[in-house]
CSV table of C-alpha atoms in Angstrom, one decimal:
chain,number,residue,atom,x,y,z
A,80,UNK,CA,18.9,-33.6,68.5
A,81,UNK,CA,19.8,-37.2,68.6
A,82,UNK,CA,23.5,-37.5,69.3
A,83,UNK,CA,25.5,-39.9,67.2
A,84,UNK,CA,28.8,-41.8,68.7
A,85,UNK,CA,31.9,-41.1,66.9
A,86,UNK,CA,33.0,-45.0,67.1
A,87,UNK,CA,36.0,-44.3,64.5
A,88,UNK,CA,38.4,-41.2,65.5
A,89,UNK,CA,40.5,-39.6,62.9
A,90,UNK,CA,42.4,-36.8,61.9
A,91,UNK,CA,43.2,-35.8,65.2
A,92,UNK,CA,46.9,-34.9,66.5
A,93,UNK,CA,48.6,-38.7,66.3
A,94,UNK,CA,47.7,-41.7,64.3
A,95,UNK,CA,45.4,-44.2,66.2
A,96,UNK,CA,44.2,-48.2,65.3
A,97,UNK,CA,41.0,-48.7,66.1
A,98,UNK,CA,39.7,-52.5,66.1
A,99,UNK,CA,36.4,-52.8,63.6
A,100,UNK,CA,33.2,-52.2,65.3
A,101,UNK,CA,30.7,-53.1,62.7
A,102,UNK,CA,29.8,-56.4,60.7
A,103,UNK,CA,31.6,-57.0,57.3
A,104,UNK,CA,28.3,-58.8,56.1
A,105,UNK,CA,25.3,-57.4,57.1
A,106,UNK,CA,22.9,-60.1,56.0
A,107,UNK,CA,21.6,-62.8,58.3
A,108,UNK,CA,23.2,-66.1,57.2
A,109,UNK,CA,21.8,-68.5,54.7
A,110,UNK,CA,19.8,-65.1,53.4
A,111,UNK,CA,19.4,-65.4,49.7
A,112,UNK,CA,21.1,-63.8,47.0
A,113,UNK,CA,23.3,-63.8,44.2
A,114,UNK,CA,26.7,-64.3,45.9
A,115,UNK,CA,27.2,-68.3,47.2
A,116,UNK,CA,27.8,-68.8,50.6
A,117,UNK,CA,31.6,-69.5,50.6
A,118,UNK,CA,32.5,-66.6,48.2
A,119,UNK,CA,30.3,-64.7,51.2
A,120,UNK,CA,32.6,-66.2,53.4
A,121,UNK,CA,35.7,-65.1,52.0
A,122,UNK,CA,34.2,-61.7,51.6
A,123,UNK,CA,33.9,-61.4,55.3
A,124,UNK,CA,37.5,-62.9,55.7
A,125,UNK,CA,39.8,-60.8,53.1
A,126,UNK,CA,37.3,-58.0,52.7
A,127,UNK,CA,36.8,-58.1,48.9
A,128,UNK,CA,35.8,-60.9,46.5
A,129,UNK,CA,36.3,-60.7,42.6
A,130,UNK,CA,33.6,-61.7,39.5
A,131,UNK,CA,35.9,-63.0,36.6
A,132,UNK,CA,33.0,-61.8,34.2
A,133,UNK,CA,30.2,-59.6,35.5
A,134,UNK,CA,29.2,-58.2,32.0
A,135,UNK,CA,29.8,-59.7,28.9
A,136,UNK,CA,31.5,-59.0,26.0
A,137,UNK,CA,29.4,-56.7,24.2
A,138,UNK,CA,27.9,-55.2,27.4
A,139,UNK,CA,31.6,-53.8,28.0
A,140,UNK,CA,31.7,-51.8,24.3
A,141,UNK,CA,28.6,-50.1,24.8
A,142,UNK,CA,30.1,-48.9,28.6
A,143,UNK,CA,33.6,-47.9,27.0
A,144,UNK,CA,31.8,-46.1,24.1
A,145,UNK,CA,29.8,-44.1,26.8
A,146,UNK,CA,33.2,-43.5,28.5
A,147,UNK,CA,34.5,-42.0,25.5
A,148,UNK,CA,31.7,-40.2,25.2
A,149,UNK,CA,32.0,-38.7,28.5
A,150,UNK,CA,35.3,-38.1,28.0
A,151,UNK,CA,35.7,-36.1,25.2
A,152,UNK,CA,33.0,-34.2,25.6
A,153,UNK,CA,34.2,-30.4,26.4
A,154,UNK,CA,30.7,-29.9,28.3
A,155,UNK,CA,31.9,-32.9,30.6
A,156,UNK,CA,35.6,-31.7,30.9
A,157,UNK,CA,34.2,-27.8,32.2
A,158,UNK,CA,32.1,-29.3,35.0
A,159,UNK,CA,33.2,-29.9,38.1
A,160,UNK,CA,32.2,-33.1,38.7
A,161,UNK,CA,35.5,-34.2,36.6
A,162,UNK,CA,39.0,-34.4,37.6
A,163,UNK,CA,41.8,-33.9,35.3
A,164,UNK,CA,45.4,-35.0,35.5
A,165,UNK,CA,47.6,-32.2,36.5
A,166,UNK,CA,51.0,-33.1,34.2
A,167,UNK,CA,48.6,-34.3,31.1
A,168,UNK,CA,45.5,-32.5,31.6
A,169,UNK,CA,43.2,-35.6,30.0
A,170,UNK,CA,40.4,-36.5,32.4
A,171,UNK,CA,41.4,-38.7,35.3
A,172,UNK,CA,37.6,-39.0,36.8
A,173,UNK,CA,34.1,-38.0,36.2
A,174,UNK,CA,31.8,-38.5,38.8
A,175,UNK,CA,28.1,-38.7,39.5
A,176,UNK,CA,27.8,-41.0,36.3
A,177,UNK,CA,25.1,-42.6,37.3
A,178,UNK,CA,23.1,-39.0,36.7
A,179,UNK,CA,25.4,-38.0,33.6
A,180,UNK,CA,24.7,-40.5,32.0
A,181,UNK,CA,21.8,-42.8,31.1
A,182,UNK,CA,24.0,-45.8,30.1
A,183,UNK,CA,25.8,-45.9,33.7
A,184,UNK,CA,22.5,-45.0,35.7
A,185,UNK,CA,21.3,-48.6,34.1
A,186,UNK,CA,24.4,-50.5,35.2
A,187,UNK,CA,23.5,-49.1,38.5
A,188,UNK,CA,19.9,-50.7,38.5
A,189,UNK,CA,21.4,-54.0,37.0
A,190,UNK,CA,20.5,-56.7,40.3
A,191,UNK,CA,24.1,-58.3,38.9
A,192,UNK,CA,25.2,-55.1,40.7
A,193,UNK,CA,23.0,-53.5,43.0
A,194,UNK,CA,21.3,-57.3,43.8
A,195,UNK,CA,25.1,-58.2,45.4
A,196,UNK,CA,25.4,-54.5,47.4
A,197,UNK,CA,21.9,-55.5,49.1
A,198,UNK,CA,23.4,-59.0,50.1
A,199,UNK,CA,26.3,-57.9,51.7
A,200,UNK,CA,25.0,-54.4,53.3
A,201,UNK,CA,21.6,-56.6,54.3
A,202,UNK,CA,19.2,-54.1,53.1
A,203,UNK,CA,18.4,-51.4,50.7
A,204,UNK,CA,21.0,-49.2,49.3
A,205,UNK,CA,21.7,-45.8,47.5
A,206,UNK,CA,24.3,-44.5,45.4
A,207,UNK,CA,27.1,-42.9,47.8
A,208,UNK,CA,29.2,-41.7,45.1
A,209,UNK,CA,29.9,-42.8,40.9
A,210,UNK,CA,32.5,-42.4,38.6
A,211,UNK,CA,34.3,-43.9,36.1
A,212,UNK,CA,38.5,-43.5,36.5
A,213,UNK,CA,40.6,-43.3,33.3
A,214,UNK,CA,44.3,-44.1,33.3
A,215,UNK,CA,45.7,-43.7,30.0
A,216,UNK,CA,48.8,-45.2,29.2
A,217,UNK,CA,52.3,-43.3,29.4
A,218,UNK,CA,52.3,-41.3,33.1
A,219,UNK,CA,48.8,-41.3,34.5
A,220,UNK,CA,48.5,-41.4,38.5
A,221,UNK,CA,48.0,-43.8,40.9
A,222,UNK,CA,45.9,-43.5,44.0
A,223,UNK,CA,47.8,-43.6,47.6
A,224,UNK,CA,47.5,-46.0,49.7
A,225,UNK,CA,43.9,-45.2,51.6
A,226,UNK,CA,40.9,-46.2,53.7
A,227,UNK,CA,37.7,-45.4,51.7
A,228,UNK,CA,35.5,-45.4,54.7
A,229,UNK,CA,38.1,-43.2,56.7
A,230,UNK,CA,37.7,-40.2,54.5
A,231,UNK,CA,33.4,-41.2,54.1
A,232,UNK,CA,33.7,-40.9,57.9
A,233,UNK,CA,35.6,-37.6,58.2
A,234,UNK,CA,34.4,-35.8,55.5
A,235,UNK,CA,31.1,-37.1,54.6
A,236,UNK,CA,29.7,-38.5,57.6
A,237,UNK,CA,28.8,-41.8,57.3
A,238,UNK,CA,28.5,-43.1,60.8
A,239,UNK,CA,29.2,-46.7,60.6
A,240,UNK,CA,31.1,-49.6,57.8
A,241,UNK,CA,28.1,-50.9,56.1
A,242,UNK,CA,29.2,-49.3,52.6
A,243,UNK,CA,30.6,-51.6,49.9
A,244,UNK,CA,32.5,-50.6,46.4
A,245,UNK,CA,32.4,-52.2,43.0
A,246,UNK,CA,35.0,-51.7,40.7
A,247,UNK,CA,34.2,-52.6,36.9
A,248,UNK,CA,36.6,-53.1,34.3
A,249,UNK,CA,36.3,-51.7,30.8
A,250,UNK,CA,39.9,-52.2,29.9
A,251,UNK,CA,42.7,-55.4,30.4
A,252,UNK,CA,43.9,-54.8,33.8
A,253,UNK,CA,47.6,-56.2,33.4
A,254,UNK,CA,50.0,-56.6,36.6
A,255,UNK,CA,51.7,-53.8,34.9
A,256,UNK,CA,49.4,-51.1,34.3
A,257,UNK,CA,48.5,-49.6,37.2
A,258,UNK,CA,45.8,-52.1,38.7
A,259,UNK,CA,44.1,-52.2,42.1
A,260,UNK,CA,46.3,-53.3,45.2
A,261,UNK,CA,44.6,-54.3,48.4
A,262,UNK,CA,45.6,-55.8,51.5
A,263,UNK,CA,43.5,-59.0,52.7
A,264,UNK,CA,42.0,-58.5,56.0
A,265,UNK,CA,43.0,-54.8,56.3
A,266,UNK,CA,39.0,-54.1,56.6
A,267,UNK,CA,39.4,-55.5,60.8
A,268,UNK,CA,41.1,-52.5,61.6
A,269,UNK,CA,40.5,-49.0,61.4
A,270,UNK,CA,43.3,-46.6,61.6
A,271,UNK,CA,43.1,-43.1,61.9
A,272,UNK,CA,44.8,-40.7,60.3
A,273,UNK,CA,46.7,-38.0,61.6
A,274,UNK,CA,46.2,-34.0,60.6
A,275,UNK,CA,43.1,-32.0,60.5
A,276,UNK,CA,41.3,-31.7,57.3
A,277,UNK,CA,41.9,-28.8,55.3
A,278,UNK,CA,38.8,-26.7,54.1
A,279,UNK,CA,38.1,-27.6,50.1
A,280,UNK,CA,40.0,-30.7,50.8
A,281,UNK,CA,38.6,-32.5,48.3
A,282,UNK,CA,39.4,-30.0,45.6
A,283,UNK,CA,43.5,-31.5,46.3
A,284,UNK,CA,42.2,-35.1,47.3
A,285,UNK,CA,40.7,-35.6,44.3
A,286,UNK,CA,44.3,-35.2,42.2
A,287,UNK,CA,46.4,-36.5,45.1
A,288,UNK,CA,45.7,-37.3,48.6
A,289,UNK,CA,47.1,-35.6,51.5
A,290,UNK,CA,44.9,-35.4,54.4
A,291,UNK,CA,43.6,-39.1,55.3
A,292,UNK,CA,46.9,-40.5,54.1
A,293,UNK,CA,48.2,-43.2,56.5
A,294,UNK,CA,51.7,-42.6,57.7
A,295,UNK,CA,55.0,-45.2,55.9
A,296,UNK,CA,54.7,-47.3,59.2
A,297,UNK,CA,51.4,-47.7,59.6
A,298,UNK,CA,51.3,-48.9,56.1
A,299,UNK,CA,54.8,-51.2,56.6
A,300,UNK,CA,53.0,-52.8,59.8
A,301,UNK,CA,49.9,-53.7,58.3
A,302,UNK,CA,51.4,-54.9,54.8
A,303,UNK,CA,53.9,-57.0,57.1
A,304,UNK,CA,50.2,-58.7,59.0
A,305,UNK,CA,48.3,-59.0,55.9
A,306,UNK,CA,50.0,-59.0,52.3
A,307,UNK,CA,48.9,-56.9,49.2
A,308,UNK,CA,47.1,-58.6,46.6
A,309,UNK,CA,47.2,-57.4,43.2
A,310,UNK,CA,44.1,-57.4,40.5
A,311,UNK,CA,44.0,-58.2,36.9
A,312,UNK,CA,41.5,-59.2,35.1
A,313,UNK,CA,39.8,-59.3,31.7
A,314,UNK,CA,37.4,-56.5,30.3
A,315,UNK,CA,33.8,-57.1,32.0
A,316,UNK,CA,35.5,-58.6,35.4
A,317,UNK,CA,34.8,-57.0,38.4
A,318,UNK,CA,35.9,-56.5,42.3
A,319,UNK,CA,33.9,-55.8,45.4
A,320,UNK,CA,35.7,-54.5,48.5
A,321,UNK,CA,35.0,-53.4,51.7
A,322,UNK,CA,34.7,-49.5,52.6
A,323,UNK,CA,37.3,-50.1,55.4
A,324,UNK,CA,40.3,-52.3,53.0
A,325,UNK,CA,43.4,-50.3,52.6
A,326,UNK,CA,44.0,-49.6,49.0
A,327,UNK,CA,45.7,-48.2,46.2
A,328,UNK,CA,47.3,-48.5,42.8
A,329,UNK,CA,50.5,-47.5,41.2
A,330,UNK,CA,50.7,-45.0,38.0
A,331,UNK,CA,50.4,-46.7,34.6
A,332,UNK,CA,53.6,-45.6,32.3
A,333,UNK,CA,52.5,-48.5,29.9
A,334,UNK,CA,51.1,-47.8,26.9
A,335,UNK,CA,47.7,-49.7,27.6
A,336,UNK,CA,45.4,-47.9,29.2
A,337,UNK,CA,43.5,-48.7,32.5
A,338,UNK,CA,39.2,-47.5,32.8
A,339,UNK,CA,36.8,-48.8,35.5
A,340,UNK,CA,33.7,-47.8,36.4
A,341,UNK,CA,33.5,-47.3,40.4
A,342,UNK,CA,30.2,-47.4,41.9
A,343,UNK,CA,29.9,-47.0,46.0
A,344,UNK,CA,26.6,-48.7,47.4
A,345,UNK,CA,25.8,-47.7,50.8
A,346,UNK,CA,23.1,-48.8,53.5
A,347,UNK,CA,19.7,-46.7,53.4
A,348,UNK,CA,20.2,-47.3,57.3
A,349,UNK,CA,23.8,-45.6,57.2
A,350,UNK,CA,22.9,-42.3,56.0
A,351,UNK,CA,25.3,-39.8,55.9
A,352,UNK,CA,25.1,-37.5,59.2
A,353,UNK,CA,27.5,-33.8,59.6
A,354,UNK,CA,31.1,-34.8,58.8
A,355,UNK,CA,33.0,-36.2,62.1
A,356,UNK,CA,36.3,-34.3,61.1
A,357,UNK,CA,35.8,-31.9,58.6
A,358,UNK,CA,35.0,-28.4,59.0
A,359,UNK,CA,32.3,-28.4,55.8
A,360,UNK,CA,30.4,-31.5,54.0
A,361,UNK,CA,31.8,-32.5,50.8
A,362,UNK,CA,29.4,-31.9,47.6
A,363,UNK,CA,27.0,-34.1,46.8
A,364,UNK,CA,28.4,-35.4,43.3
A,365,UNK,CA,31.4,-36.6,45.7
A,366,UNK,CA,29.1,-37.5,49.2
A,367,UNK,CA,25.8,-38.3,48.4
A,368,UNK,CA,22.8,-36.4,50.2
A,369,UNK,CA,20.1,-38.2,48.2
A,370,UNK,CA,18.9,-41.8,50.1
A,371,UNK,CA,16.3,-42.7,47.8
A,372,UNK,CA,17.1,-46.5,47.4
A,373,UNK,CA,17.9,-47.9,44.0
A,374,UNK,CA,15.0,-50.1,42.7
Protein backbone atom coordinates (compact mmCIF):
# COMPACT_ATOMS: atom_id res chain seq x y z
CA UNK A 1 0.00 0.00 0.00
CA UNK A 2 1.33 3.23 -1.30
CA UNK A 3 1.84 5.64 1.56
CA UNK A 4 0.65 9.13 1.12
CA UNK A 5 2.48 12.19 3.03
CA UNK A 6 0.37 14.10 5.29
CA UNK A 7 1.91 17.67 3.97
CA UNK A 8 -1.06 19.66 5.92
CA UNK A 9 -1.44 18.68 9.80
CA UNK A 10 -4.61 19.50 11.57
CA UNK A 11 -6.68 18.83 14.35
CA UNK A 12 -4.06 17.83 16.55
CA UNK A 13 -3.48 19.15 20.24
CA UNK A 14 -2.37 23.11 19.31
CA UNK A 15 -3.04 25.25 16.39
CA UNK A 16 -0.21 25.15 13.69
CA UNK A 17 0.59 27.53 10.23
CA UNK A 18 1.75 25.72 7.78
CA UNK A 19 3.24 27.61 4.64
CA UNK A 20 1.27 26.35 1.18
CA UNK A 21 2.87 23.57 -0.46
CA UNK A 22 1.03 23.24 -3.62
CA UNK A 23 0.52 25.56 -6.78
CA UNK A 24 -2.60 27.98 -6.75
CA UNK A 25 -2.71 27.52 -10.65
CA UNK A 26 -2.09 24.35 -11.89
CA UNK A 27 -1.98 25.06 -15.55
CA UNK A 28 1.25 25.66 -17.42
CA UNK A 29 1.41 29.35 -18.41
CA UNK A 30 0.07 30.84 -21.63
CA UNK A 31 -2.20 27.36 -21.58
CA UNK A 32 -5.47 28.26 -23.13
CA UNK A 33 -8.76 28.83 -21.71
CA UNK A 34 -11.49 31.00 -20.85
CA UNK A 35 -9.97 33.04 -18.04
CA UNK A 36 -7.34 35.90 -19.51
CA UNK A 37 -4.07 35.91 -18.33
CA UNK A 38 -4.04 38.75 -15.80
CA UNK A 39 -7.40 37.79 -14.17
CA UNK A 40 -5.18 34.25 -13.92
CA UNK A 41 -2.78 36.31 -12.34
CA UNK A 42 -4.74 37.85 -9.77
CA UNK A 43 -6.21 34.50 -9.09
CA UNK A 44 -2.92 33.20 -8.05
CA UNK A 45 -2.28 36.39 -6.01
CA UNK A 46 -5.67 37.00 -3.87
CA UNK A 47 -6.88 33.43 -4.29
CA UNK A 48 -10.36 34.17 -5.82
CA UNK A 49 -11.39 36.12 -8.89
CA UNK A 50 -15.11 37.31 -9.51
CA UNK A 51 -17.37 37.09 -13.12
CA UNK A 52 -19.73 40.17 -12.94
CA UNK A 53 -22.22 38.09 -15.16
CA UNK A 54 -21.63 34.35 -15.72
CA UNK A 55 -25.26 33.57 -16.70
CA UNK A 56 -27.65 35.80 -18.00
CA UNK A 57 -30.78 37.07 -17.12
CA UNK A 58 -33.07 34.47 -17.99
CA UNK A 59 -30.54 31.64 -17.35
CA UNK A 60 -30.86 32.82 -13.57
CA UNK A 61 -35.00 32.34 -13.47
CA UNK A 62 -34.98 28.98 -14.66
CA UNK A 63 -32.00 28.17 -11.77
CA UNK A 64 -34.09 29.98 -8.95
CA UNK A 65 -37.29 28.26 -10.16
CA UNK A 66 -35.41 24.89 -9.76
CA UNK A 67 -34.39 26.15 -6.29
CA UNK A 68 -37.78 26.62 -5.34
CA UNK A 69 -38.53 23.59 -6.54
CA UNK A 70 -36.05 21.81 -4.53
CA UNK A 71 -36.94 23.68 -1.79
CA UNK A 72 -40.37 23.06 -1.18
CA UNK A 73 -40.49 19.94 -2.03
CA UNK A 74 -41.25 17.63 1.28
CA UNK A 75 -39.46 14.68 -0.62
CA UNK A 76 -36.27 17.05 -0.69
CA UNK A 77 -36.75 18.43 2.88
CA UNK A 78 -36.93 14.32 4.44
CA UNK A 79 -33.53 13.45 2.78
CA UNK A 80 -30.57 13.81 4.14
CA UNK A 81 -28.73 15.31 1.79
CA UNK A 82 -30.54 18.85 3.10
CA UNK A 83 -29.80 20.86 5.98
CA UNK A 84 -32.31 22.88 7.71
CA UNK A 85 -31.97 25.91 9.93
CA UNK A 86 -32.26 24.93 13.52
CA UNK A 87 -34.29 28.40 14.94
CA UNK A 88 -36.57 28.51 11.51
CA UNK A 89 -36.54 25.06 10.30
CA UNK A 90 -36.74 26.26 6.27
CA UNK A 91 -33.91 24.58 4.38
CA UNK A 92 -30.45 26.17 4.71
CA UNK A 93 -28.76 23.60 2.07
CA UNK A 94 -29.33 20.83 -0.24
CA UNK A 95 -26.56 19.08 -1.53
CA UNK A 96 -25.64 16.67 -4.34
CA UNK A 97 -27.66 19.00 -6.81
CA UNK A 98 -25.94 18.19 -9.42
CA UNK A 99 -27.74 14.40 -9.16
CA UNK A 100 -31.12 15.95 -7.73
CA UNK A 101 -31.61 17.77 -10.15
CA UNK A 102 -31.33 17.76 -13.97
CA UNK A 103 -31.31 21.66 -14.27
CA UNK A 104 -28.08 21.90 -11.86
CA UNK A 105 -26.33 18.69 -13.31
CA UNK A 106 -26.31 20.98 -16.77
CA UNK A 107 -24.85 24.09 -15.10
CA UNK A 108 -22.25 21.66 -13.99
CA UNK A 109 -21.41 20.55 -17.68
CA UNK A 110 -21.66 24.23 -18.87
CA UNK A 111 -17.52 24.90 -20.13
CA UNK A 112 -18.50 28.64 -18.66
CA UNK A 113 -18.11 26.61 -15.48
CA UNK A 114 -16.49 23.48 -15.55
CA UNK A 115 -14.12 25.04 -18.81
CA UNK A 116 -12.61 27.69 -15.91
CA UNK A 117 -12.16 24.67 -13.03
CA UNK A 118 -9.91 22.77 -15.77
CA UNK A 119 -7.85 26.03 -16.35
CA UNK A 120 -6.94 26.67 -12.96
CA UNK A 121 -6.76 22.88 -11.56
CA UNK A 122 -4.72 22.10 -15.06
CA UNK A 123 -6.60 19.03 -15.85
CA UNK A 124 -9.73 17.13 -15.72
CA UNK A 125 -12.09 17.51 -12.83
CA UNK A 126 -15.05 15.90 -10.92
CA UNK A 127 -17.64 17.12 -8.75
CA UNK A 128 -16.25 17.11 -5.02
CA UNK A 129 -19.41 18.27 -3.55
CA UNK A 130 -22.93 20.48 -4.81
CA UNK A 131 -25.40 22.38 -3.27
CA UNK A 132 -27.31 25.25 -3.48
CA UNK A 133 -27.40 27.51 0.12
CA UNK A 134 -30.54 29.50 0.86
CA UNK A 135 -30.51 32.44 3.29
CA UNK A 136 -33.79 33.83 3.59
CA UNK A 137 -34.24 37.12 4.98
CA UNK A 138 -35.09 37.86 8.80
CA UNK A 139 -32.40 35.51 10.95
CA UNK A 140 -30.86 32.97 8.73
CA UNK A 141 -27.12 31.84 9.63
CA UNK A 142 -23.92 32.65 8.56
CA UNK A 143 -21.02 30.35 8.01
CA UNK A 144 -17.77 30.77 10.45
CA UNK A 145 -14.92 31.85 9.53
CA UNK A 146 -13.20 28.50 7.76
CA UNK A 147 -10.65 26.85 5.50
CA UNK A 148 -12.58 24.68 2.89
CA UNK A 149 -9.61 22.59 2.07
CA UNK A 150 -8.77 22.11 5.92
CA UNK A 151 -11.92 20.25 6.63
CA UNK A 152 -11.56 18.29 2.65
CA UNK A 153 -8.14 17.35 4.11
CA UNK A 154 -9.26 16.09 7.59
CA UNK A 155 -12.42 14.61 6.86
CA UNK A 156 -12.44 13.65 3.33
CA UNK A 157 -9.08 13.18 2.33
CA UNK A 158 -8.00 15.00 -0.32
CA UNK A 159 -4.33 14.94 -0.26
CA UNK A 160 -3.16 18.04 -1.82
CA UNK A 161 -4.84 22.14 -2.80
CA UNK A 162 -5.71 21.59 -6.41
CA UNK A 163 -9.62 22.01 -5.62
CA UNK A 164 -11.29 25.21 -6.62
CA UNK A 165 -15.11 26.47 -5.66
CA UNK A 166 -17.64 28.48 -7.63
CA UNK A 167 -20.14 30.27 -6.02
CA UNK A 168 -23.22 31.40 -8.26
CA UNK A 169 -25.69 33.95 -7.45
CA UNK A 170 -29.34 33.59 -7.88
CA UNK A 171 -30.30 36.41 -5.69
CA UNK A 172 -28.84 40.41 -5.17
CA UNK A 173 -25.98 39.92 -2.97
CA UNK A 174 -26.15 43.40 -0.96
CA UNK A 175 -23.27 44.46 1.54
CA UNK A 176 -25.99 43.80 3.98
CA UNK A 177 -27.32 40.58 3.54
CA UNK A 178 -25.22 38.13 4.53
CA UNK A 179 -22.71 37.96 1.53
CA UNK A 180 -19.40 36.07 1.09
CA UNK A 181 -16.25 37.51 3.16
CA UNK A 182 -12.81 36.45 2.15
CA UNK A 183 -9.39 37.41 3.03
CA UNK A 184 -6.94 38.11 -0.01
CA UNK A 185 -3.97 35.99 0.06
CA UNK A 186 -5.15 33.81 3.04
CA UNK A 187 -4.84 30.69 0.35
CA UNK A 188 -0.47 30.95 1.18
CA UNK A 189 -1.01 29.60 4.34
CA UNK A 190 -2.41 26.70 5.81
CA UNK A 191 -3.41 26.69 9.46
CA UNK A 192 -4.39 23.88 11.32
CA UNK A 193 -6.90 23.68 13.51
CA UNK A 194 -6.84 22.49 16.88
CA UNK A 195 -9.22 19.53 18.49
CA UNK A 196 -9.85 16.13 17.24
CA UNK A 197 -12.73 15.52 15.04
CA UNK A 198 -15.74 14.24 16.56
CA UNK A 199 -17.40 11.09 14.97
CA UNK A 200 -20.71 12.32 12.80
CA UNK A 201 -19.05 15.57 12.77
CA UNK A 202 -20.62 16.59 9.84
CA UNK A 203 -24.11 15.99 11.13
CA UNK A 204 -23.21 19.52 13.60
CA UNK A 205 -20.81 21.05 10.88
CA UNK A 206 -23.31 21.23 8.61
CA UNK A 207 -25.64 23.72 10.95
CA UNK A 208 -22.60 25.31 12.70
CA UNK A 209 -19.02 24.60 12.68
CA UNK A 210 -17.15 23.46 15.57
CA UNK A 211 -14.36 21.28 14.90
CA UNK A 212 -11.98 22.93 12.03
CA UNK A 213 -12.86 26.27 13.43
CA UNK A 214 -9.77 28.57 13.63
CA UNK A 215 -9.09 30.07 16.99
CA UNK A 216 -10.03 34.48 17.58
CA UNK A 217 -6.17 35.07 17.10
CA UNK A 218 -5.41 33.09 14.45
CA UNK A 219 -8.21 34.78 12.63
CA UNK A 220 -7.12 38.56 14.19
CA UNK A 221 -3.45 37.85 12.80
CA UNK A 222 -4.31 36.93 9.53
CA UNK A 223 -7.21 39.59 8.97
CA UNK A 224 -4.42 42.10 10.34
CA UNK A 225 -1.76 40.53 7.12
CA UNK A 226 -4.38 40.36 4.62
CA UNK A 227 -7.81 42.30 4.85
CA UNK A 228 -11.39 40.81 4.22
CA UNK A 229 -12.97 41.61 1.12
CA UNK A 230 -16.68 41.61 0.90
CA UNK A 231 -18.85 40.29 -2.25
CA UNK A 232 -21.88 41.70 -3.82
CA UNK A 233 -23.01 41.34 -6.93
CA UNK A 234 -25.96 41.15 -9.22
CA UNK A 235 -28.12 37.89 -9.91
CA UNK A 236 -26.01 35.65 -12.59
CA UNK A 237 -22.49 37.00 -11.07
CA UNK A 238 -20.26 34.64 -9.83
CA UNK A 239 -16.96 34.08 -7.58
CA UNK A 240 -14.24 31.45 -7.78
CA UNK A 241 -11.96 30.92 -4.73
CA UNK A 242 -9.33 28.86 -3.78
CA UNK A 243 -9.96 25.59 -1.50
CA UNK A 244 -7.32 26.94 0.99
CA UNK A 245 -8.98 31.10 1.33
CA UNK A 246 -10.33 31.72 4.71
CA UNK A 247 -13.89 32.49 4.58
CA UNK A 248 -17.24 33.18 5.87
CA UNK A 249 -20.36 35.30 5.88
CA UNK A 250 -22.43 36.90 8.45
CA UNK A 251 -26.36 36.02 9.10
CA UNK A 252 -28.83 37.91 6.86
CA UNK A 253 -31.59 39.71 9.33
CA UNK A 254 -32.66 41.73 6.10
CA UNK A 255 -35.59 41.04 4.55
CA UNK A 256 -33.94 40.12 1.09
CA UNK A 257 -33.01 36.94 0.74
CA UNK A 258 -29.51 35.52 -0.23
CA UNK A 259 -29.34 31.88 -2.70
CA UNK A 260 -26.13 30.63 -4.52
CA UNK A 261 -25.46 27.65 -6.08
CA UNK A 262 -21.94 26.25 -4.73
CA UNK A 263 -20.32 23.77 -6.92
CA UNK A 264 -16.62 22.39 -5.73
CA UNK A 265 -14.47 21.17 -8.81
CA UNK A 266 -11.59 19.05 -7.90
CA UNK A 267 -8.52 17.48 -9.80
CA UNK A 268 -9.08 13.83 -11.25
CA UNK A 269 -5.29 13.67 -10.02
CA UNK A 270 -6.34 14.70 -6.37
CA UNK A 271 -8.57 12.03 -5.55
CA UNK A 272 -9.80 11.68 -2.26
CA UNK A 273 -7.64 9.08 -0.11
CA UNK A 274 -8.82 7.82 3.93
CA UNK A 275 -9.40 10.99 5.83
CA UNK A 276 -6.05 12.43 7.49
CA UNK A 277 -7.92 13.40 10.81
CA UNK A 278 -11.08 11.89 11.03
CA UNK A 279 -11.95 8.77 12.55
CA UNK A 280 -14.67 7.83 9.58
CA UNK A 281 -15.08 9.33 5.83
CA UNK A 282 -17.78 11.69 5.39
CA UNK A 283 -20.77 10.57 2.92
CA UNK A 284 -20.49 10.86 -0.40
CA UNK A 285 -23.33 13.54 -1.09
CA UNK A 286 -20.89 15.72 1.25
CA UNK A 287 -17.18 14.09 -0.06
CA UNK A 288 -17.36 12.77 -3.25
CA UNK A 289 -16.12 9.04 -3.97
CA UNK A 290 -17.16 9.14 -7.70
CA UNK A 291 -13.97 10.52 -10.06
CA UNK A 292 -15.53 10.09 -13.20
CA UNK A 293 -14.55 13.56 -14.93
CA UNK A 294 -17.20 15.85 -16.04
CA UNK A 295 -17.37 15.97 -19.92
Amino acid sequence: MTTITDLYPSRGPAEVSVPRRDPVVWSAPGAAGPIPADLLAAFERDGFLTVDQLIGDDEVAVYRRELERLITDPEIRADERSVVEPRSEEIRSVFEVHRISEVFANLVHDERVVGRARQILGSDVYVHQSRINVKPGFGAGGFYWHSDFETWHAEDGLPNMRTVSVSIALTENHDTNGGLMIMPGSHRTFLGCAGATPEDNYRKSLQMQDAGTPSDEALTELAARHGIRLFTGRPGSATWFDCNCMHGSGDNITPFPRSNVFIVFNSVENPAVEPFAAPVRRPEFIGARDFTPVR
